[in-house]
PDB file of C-alpha atoms in Angstrom:
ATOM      1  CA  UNK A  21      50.331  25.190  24.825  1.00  0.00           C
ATOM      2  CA  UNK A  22      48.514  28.641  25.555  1.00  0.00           C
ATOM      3  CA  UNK A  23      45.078  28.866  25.981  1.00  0.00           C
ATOM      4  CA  UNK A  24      44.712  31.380  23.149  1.00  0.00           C
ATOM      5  CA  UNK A  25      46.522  29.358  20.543  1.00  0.00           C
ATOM      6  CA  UNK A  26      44.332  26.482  21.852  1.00  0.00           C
ATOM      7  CA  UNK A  27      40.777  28.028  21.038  1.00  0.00           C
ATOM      8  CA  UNK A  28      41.425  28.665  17.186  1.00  0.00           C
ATOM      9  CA  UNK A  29      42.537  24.755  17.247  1.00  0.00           C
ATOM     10  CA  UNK A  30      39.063  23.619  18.844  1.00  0.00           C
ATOM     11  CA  UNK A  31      36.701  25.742  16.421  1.00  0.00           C
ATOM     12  CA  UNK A  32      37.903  23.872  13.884  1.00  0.00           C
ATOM     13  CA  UNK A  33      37.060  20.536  15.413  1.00  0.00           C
ATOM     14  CA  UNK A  34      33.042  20.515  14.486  1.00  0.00           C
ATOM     15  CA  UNK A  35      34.264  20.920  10.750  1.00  0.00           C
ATOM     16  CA  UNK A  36      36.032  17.931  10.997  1.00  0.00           C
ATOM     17  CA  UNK A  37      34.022  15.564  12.408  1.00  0.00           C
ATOM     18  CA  UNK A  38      31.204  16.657  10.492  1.00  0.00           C
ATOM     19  CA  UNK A  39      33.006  16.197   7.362  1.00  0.00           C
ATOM     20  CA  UNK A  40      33.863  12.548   8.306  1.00  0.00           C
ATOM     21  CA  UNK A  41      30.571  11.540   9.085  1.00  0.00           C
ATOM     22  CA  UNK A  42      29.240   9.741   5.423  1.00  0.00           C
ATOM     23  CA  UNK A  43      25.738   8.498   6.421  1.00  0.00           C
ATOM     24  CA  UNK A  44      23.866  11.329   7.723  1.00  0.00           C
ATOM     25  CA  UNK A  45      20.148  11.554   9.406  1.00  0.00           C
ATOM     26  CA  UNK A  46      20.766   9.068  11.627  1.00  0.00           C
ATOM     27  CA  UNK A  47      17.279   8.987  13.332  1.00  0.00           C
ATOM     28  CA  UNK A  48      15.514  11.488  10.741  1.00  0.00           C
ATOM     29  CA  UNK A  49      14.558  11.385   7.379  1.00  0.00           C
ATOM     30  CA  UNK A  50      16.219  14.254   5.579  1.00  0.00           C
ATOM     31  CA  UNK A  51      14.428  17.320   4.645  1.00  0.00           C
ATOM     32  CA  UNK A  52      16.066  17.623   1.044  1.00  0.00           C
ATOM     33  CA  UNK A  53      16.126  14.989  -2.013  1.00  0.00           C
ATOM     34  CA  UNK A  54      18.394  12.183  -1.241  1.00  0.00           C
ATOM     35  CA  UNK A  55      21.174  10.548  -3.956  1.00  0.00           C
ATOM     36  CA  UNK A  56      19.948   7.335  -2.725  1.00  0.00           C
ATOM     37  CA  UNK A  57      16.266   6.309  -3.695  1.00  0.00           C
ATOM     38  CA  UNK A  58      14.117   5.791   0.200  1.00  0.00           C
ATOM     39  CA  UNK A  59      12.201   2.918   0.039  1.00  0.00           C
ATOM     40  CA  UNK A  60       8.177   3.587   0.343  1.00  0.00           C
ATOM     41  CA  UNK A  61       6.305   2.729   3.211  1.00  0.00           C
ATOM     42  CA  UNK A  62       4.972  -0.313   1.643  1.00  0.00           C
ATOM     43  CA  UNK A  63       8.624  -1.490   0.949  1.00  0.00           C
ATOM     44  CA  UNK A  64       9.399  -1.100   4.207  1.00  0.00           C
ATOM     45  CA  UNK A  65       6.520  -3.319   5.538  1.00  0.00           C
ATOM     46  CA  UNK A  66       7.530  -5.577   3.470  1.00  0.00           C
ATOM     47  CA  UNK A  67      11.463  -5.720   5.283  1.00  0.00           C
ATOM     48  CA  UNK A  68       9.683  -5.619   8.331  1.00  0.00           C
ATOM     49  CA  UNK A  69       7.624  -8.447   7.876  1.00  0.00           C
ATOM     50  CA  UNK A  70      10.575  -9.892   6.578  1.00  0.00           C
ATOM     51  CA  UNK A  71      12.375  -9.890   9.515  1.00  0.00           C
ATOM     52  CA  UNK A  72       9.904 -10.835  11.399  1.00  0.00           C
ATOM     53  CA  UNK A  73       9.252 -14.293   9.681  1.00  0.00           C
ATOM     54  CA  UNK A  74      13.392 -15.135   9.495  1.00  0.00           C
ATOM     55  CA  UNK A  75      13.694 -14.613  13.833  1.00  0.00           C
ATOM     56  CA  UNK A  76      12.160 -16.076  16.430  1.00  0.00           C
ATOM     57  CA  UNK A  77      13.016 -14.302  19.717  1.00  0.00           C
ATOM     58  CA  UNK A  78      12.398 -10.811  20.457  1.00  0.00           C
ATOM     59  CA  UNK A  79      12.166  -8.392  22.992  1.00  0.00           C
ATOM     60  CA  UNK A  80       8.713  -7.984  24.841  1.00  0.00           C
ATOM     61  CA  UNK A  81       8.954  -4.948  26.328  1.00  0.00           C
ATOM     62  CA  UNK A  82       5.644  -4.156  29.153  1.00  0.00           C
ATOM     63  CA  UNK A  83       5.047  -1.133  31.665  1.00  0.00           C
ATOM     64  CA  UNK A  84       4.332  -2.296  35.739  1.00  0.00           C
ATOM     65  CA  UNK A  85       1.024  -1.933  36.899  1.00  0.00           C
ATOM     66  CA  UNK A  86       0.431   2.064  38.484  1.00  0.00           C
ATOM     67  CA  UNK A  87      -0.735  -0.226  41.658  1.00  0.00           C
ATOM     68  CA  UNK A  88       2.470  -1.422  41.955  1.00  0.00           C
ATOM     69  CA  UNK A  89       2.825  -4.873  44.542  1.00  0.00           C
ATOM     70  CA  UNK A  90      -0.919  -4.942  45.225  1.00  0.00           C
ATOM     71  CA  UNK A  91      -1.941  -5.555  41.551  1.00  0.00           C
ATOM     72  CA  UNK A  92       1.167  -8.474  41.260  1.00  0.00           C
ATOM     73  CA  UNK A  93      -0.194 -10.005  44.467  1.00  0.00           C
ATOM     74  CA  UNK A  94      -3.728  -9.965  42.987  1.00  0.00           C
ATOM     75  CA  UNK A  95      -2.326 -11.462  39.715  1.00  0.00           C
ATOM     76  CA  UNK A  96      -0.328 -14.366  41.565  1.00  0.00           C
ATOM     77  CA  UNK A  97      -3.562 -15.211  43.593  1.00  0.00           C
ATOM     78  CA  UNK A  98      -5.239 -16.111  39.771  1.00  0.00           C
ATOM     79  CA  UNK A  99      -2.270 -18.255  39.330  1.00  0.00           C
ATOM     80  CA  UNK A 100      -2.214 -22.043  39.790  1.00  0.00           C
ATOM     81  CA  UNK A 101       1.331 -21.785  40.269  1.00  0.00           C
ATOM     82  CA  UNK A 102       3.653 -23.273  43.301  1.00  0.00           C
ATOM     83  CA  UNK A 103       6.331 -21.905  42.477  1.00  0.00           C
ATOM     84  CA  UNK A 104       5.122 -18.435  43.074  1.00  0.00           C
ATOM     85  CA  UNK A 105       7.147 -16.836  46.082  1.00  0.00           C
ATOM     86  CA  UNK A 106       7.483 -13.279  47.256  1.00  0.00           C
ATOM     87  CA  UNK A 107      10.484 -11.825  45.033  1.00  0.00           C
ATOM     88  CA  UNK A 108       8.112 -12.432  42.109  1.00  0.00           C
ATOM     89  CA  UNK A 109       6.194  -9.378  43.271  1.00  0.00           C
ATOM     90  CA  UNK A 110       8.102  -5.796  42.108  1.00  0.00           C
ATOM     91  CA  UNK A 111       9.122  -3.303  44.705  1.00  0.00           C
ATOM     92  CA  UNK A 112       6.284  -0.430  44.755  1.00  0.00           C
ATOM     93  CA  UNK A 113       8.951   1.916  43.009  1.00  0.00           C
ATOM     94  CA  UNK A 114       8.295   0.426  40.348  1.00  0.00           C
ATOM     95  CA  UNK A 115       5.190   1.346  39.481  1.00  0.00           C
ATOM     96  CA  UNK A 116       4.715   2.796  35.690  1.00  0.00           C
ATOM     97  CA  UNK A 117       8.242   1.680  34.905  1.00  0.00           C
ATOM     98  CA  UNK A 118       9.126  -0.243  31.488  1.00  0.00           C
ATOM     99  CA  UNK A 119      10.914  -3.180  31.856  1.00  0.00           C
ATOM    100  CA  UNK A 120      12.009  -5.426  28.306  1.00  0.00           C
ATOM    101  CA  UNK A 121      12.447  -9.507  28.044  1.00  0.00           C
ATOM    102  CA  UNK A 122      13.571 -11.564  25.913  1.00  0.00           C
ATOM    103  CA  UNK A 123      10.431 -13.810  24.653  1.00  0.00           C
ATOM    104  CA  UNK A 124      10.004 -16.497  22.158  1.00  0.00           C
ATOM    105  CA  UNK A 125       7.725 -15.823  19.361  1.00  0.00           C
ATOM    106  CA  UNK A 126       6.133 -17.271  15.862  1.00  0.00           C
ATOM    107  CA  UNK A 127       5.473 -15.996  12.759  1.00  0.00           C
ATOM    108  CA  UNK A 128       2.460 -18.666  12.152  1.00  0.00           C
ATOM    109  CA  UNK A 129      -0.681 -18.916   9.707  1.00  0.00           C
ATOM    110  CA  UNK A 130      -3.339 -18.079   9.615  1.00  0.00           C
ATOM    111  CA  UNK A 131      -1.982 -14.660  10.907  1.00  0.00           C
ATOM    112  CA  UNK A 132       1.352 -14.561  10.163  1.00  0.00           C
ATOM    113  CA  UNK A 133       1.357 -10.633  10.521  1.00  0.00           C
ATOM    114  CA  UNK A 134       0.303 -10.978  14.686  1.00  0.00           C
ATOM    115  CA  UNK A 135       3.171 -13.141  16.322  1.00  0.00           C
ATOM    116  CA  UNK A 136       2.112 -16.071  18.202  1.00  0.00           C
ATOM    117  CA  UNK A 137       3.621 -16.083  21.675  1.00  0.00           C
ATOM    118  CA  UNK A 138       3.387 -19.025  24.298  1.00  0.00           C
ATOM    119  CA  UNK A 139       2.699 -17.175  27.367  1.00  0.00           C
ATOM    120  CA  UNK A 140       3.737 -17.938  30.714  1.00  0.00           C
ATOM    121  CA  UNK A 141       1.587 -16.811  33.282  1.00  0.00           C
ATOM    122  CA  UNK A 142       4.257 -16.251  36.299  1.00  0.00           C
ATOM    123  CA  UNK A 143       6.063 -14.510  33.904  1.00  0.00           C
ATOM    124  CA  UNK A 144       6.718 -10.639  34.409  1.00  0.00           C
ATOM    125  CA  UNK A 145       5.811  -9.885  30.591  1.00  0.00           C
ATOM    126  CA  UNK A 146       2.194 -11.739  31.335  1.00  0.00           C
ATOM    127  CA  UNK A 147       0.902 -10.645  34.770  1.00  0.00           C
ATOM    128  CA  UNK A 148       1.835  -7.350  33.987  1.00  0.00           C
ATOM    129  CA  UNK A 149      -0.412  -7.974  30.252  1.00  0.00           C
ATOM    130  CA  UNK A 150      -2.788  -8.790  32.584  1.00  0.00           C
ATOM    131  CA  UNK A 151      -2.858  -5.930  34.767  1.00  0.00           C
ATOM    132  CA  UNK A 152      -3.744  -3.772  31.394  1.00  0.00           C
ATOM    133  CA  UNK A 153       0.044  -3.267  30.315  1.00  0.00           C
ATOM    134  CA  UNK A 154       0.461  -3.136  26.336  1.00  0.00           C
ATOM    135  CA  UNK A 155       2.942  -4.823  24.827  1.00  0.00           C
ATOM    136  CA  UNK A 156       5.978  -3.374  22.395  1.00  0.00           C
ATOM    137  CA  UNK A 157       7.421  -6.465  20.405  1.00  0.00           C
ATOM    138  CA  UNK A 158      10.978  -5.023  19.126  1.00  0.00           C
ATOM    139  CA  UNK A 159      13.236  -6.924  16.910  1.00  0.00           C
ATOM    140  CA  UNK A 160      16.408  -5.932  14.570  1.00  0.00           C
ATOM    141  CA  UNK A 161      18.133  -7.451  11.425  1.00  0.00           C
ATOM    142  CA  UNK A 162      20.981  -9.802  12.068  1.00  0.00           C
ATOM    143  CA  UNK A 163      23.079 -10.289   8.682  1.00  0.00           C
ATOM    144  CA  UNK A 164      23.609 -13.941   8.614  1.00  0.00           C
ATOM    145  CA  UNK A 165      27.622 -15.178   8.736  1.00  0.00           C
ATOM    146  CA  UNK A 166      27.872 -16.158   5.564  1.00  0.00           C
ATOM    147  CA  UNK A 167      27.174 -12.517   4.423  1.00  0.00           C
ATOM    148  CA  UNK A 168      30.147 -10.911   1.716  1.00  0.00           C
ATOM    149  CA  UNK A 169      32.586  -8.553   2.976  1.00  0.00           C
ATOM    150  CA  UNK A 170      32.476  -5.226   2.204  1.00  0.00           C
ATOM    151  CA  UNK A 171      34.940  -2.473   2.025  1.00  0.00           C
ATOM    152  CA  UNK A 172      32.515   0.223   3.331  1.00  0.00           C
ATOM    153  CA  UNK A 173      32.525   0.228   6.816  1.00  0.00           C
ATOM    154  CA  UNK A 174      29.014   1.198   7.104  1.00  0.00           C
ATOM    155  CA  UNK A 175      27.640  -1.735   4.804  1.00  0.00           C
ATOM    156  CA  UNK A 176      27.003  -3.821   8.303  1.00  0.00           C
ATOM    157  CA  UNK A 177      26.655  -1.031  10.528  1.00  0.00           C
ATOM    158  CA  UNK A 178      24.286  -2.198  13.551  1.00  0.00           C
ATOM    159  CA  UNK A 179      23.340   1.642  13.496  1.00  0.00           C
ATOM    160  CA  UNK A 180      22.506   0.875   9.176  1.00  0.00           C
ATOM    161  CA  UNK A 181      20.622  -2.601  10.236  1.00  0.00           C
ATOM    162  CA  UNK A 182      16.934  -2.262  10.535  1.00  0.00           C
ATOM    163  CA  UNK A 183      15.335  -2.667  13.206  1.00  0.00           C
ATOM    164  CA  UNK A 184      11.053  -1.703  14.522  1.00  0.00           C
ATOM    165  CA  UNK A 185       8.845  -2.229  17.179  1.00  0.00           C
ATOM    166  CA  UNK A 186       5.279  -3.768  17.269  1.00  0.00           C
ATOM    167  CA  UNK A 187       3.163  -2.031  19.975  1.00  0.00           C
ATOM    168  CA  UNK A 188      -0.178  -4.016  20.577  1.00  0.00           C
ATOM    169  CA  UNK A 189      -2.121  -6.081  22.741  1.00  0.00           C
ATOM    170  CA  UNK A 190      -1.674  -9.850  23.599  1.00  0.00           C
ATOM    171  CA  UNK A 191      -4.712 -11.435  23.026  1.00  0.00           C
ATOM    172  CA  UNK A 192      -5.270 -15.425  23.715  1.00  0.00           C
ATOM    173  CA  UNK A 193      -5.557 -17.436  20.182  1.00  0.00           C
ATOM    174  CA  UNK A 194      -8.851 -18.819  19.510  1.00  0.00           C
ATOM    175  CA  UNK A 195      -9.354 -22.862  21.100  1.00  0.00           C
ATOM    176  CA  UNK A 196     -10.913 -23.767  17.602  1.00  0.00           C
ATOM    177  CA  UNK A 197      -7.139 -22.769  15.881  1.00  0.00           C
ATOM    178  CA  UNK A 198      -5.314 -24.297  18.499  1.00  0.00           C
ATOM    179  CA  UNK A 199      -7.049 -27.702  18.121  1.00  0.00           C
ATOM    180  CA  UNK A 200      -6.301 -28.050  15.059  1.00  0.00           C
ATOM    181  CA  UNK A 201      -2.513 -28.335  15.641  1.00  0.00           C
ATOM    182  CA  UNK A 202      -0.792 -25.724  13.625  1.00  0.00           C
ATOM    183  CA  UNK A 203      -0.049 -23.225  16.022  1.00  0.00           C
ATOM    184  CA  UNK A 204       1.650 -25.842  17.804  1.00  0.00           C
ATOM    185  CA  UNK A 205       3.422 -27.379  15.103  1.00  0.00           C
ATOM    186  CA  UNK A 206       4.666 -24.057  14.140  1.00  0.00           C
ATOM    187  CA  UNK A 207       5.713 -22.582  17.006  1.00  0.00           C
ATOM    188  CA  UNK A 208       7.630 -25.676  17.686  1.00  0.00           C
ATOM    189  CA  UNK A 209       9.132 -25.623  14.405  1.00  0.00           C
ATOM    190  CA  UNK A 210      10.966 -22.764  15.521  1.00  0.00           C
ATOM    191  CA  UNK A 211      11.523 -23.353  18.815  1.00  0.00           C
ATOM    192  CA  UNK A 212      11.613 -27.152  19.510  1.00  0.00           C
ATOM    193  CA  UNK A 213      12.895 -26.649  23.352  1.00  0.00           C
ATOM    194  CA  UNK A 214       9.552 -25.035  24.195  1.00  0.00           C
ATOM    195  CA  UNK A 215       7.492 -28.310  24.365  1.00  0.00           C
ATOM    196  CA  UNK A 216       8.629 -29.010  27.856  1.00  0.00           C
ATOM    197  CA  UNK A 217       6.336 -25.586  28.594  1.00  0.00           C
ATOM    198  CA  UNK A 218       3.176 -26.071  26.262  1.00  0.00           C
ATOM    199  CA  UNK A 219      -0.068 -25.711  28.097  1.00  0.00           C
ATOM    200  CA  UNK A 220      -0.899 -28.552  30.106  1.00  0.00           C
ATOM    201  CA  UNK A 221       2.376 -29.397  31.237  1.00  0.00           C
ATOM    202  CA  UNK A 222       3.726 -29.748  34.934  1.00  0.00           C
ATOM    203  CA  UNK A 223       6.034 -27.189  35.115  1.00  0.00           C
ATOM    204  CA  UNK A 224       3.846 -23.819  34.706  1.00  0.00           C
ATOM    205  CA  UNK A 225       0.723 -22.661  33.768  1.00  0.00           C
ATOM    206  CA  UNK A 226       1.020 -21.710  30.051  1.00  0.00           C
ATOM    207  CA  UNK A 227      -1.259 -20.139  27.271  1.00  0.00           C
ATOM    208  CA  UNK A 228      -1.286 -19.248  23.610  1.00  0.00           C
ATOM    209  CA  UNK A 229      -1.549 -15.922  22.860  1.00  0.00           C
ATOM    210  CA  UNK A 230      -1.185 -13.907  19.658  1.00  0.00           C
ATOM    211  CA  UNK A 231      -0.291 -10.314  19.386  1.00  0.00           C
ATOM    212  CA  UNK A 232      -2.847  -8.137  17.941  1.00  0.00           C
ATOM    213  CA  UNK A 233      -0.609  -5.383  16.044  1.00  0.00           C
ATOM    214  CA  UNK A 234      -2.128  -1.715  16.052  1.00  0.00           C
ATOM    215  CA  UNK A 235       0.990   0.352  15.398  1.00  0.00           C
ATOM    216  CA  UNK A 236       4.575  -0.305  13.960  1.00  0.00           C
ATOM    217  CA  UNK A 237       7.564   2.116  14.110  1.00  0.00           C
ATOM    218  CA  UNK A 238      10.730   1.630  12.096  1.00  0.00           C
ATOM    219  CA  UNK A 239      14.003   2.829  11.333  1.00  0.00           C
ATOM    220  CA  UNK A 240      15.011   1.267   8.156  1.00  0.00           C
ATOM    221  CA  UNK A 241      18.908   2.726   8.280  1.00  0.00           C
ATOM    222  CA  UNK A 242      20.269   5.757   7.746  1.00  0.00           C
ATOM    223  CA  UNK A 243      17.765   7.952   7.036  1.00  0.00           C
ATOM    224  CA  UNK A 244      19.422   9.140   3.575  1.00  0.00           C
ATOM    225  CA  UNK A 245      18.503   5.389   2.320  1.00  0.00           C
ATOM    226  CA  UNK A 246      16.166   4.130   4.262  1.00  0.00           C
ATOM    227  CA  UNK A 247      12.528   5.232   5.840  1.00  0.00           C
ATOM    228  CA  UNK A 248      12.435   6.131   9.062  1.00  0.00           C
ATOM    229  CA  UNK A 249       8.735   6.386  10.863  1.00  0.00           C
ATOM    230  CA  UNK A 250       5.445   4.962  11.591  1.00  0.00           C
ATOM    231  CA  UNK A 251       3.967   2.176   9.327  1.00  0.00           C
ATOM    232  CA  UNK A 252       0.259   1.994   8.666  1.00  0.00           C
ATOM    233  CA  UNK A 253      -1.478  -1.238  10.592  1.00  0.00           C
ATOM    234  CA  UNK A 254      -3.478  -1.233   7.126  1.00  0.00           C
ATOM    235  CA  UNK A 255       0.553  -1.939   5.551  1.00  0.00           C
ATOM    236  CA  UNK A 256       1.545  -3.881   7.999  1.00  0.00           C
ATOM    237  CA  UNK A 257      -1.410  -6.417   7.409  1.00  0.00           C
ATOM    238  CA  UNK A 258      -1.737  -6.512   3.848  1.00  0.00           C
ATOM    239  CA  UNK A 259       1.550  -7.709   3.152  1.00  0.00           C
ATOM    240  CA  UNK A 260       1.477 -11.244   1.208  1.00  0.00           C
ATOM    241  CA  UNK A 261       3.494 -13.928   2.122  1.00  0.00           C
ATOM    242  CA  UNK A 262       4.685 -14.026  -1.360  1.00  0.00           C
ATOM    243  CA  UNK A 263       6.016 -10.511  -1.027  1.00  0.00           C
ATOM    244  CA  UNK A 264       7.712 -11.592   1.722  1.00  0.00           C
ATOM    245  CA  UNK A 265       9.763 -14.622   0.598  1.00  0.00           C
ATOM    246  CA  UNK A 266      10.569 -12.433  -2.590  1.00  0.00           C
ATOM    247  CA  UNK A 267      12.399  -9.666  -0.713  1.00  0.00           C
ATOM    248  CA  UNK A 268      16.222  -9.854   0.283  1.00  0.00           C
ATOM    249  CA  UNK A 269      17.811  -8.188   3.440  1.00  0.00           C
ATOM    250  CA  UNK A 270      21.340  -7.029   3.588  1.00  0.00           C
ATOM    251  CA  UNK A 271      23.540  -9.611   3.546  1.00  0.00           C
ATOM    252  CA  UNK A 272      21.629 -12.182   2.279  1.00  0.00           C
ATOM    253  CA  UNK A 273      21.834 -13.924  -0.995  1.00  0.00           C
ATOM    254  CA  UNK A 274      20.335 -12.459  -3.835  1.00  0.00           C
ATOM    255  CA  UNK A 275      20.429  -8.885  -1.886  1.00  0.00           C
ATOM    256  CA  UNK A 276      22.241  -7.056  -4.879  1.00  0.00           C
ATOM    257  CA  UNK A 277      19.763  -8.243  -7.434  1.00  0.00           C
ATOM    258  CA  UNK A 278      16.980  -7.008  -5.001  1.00  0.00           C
ATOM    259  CA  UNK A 279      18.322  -3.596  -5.626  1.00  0.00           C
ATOM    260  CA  UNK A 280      20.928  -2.767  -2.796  1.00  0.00           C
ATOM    261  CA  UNK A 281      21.899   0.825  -3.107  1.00  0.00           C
ATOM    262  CA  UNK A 282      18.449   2.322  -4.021  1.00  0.00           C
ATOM    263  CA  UNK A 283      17.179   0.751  -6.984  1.00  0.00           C
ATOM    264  CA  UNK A 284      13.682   0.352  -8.039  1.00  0.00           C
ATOM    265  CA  UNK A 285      13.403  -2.951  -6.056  1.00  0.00           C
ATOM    266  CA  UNK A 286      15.118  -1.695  -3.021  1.00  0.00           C
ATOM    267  CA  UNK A 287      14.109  -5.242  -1.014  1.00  0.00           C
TER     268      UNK A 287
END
């Protein structure tokens, strides 16, 4: 084929794919009215939260410490740990850099909005908390299995699933909660495996810590039915529980009558 028969063919190619692209605003809200009704901040909290009680493992995301090896070697020298061995101290490159982790977490009373987390102190996520590293607690919506099919490919989209991040501080819980015994009958409610690591035990040094939630930032969907952007702390708290066992996710049961499509009841 020619060249110049070629170019008219390719300057009709944006058309196209434009054309065939059904959601749009894929990390935007759009600029004019939507067809579909965006649900409010509030509603989104209220997902969010949502979310957050149904999982239990998350990404903990923390930055190195600027001071690179020297502030891991001062860490591991506060650690009544054995184990602890060279390798567990990052190369100096490293200094600044993100680095994400899977983590266990609970959504537990009586602050069910500020995840409890059972910290390990040899643990990358922690000694880098405690060299003044914040902490970004990210998490997305899994549609269970026994969710209906649907005919629109986008229904169960990962890019459609909603998904946020908690950016905070870890802070340790309080030893008047924990001796009461619900943080650690909750946490192992969820996550029965982690008794072999509760504090006290003879594996490694372990703490409960909670995080203390100053911003959230989520991306409901598609941004031409769903919010995309930064959710008030002042939301994010005063969400009730009941609220929160009320409100349906995609793919659950119930999720039509919760308004699926942009309804007045959109959760």
């Amino acid at each position: 084929m020619l060249l110049h028969s070629v170019i008219p063919l390719l300057a009709t190619l944006p058309n196209v794919f434009c054309s065939s692209l059904d959601p749009q605003y894929i990390f935007s809200n759009p600029s004019s009215p939507s067809s579909l009704r965006i649900p409010t901040v509030h509603e989104s909290a209220v997902q969010a939260r949502r979310i957050l009680n149904l999982s239990s493992i998350a990404t903990l995301s923390t930055v190195f410490p600027s001071t690179g090896r020297n502030a891991f070697v001062q860490q591991s020298a506060s650690i009544s740990d054995d184990s602890l061995t060279p390798q567990w101290s990052p190369p100096d490159d490293l200094s600044g850099a993100p680095v994400g982790l899977m983590d266990y977490y609970a959504s537990c009373p009586p602050q069910p909005y500020s995840p409890t987390i059972l910290a390990i102190s040899i643990a990358t996520t922690f000694r880098n908390t405690r060299a003044g590293s914040n902490v970004t607690l990210s998490l997305r919506w899994h549609p269970p299995s026994s969710a209906p099919p649907s005919d629109d490919m986008y229904t169960y989209s990962p890019a459609n699933m909603p998904r946020f991040s908690l950016i905070g501080y870890v802070e340790p819980i309080p030893a008047s909660e924990i001796t009461l015994g619900e943080v650690k009958d909750c946490f192992l409610a969820r996550h029965p495996d982690a008794e072999a690591w509760l504090p006290g035990n003879k594996i490694h040094e372990s703490w409960w810590g909670r995080l203390v939630v100053q911003d959230v930032y989520w991306i409901g969907g598609f941004g031409d039915r769903a919010y995309i952007g930064w959710i008030p702390s002042s939301e994010w708290d005063g969400v009730t529980e009941k609220e929160v066992e009320a409100a349906r996710l995609v793919g659950e049961e119930g999720y039509e009558a919760h308004g699926a499509g942009g309804s007045d009841s959109v959760y």
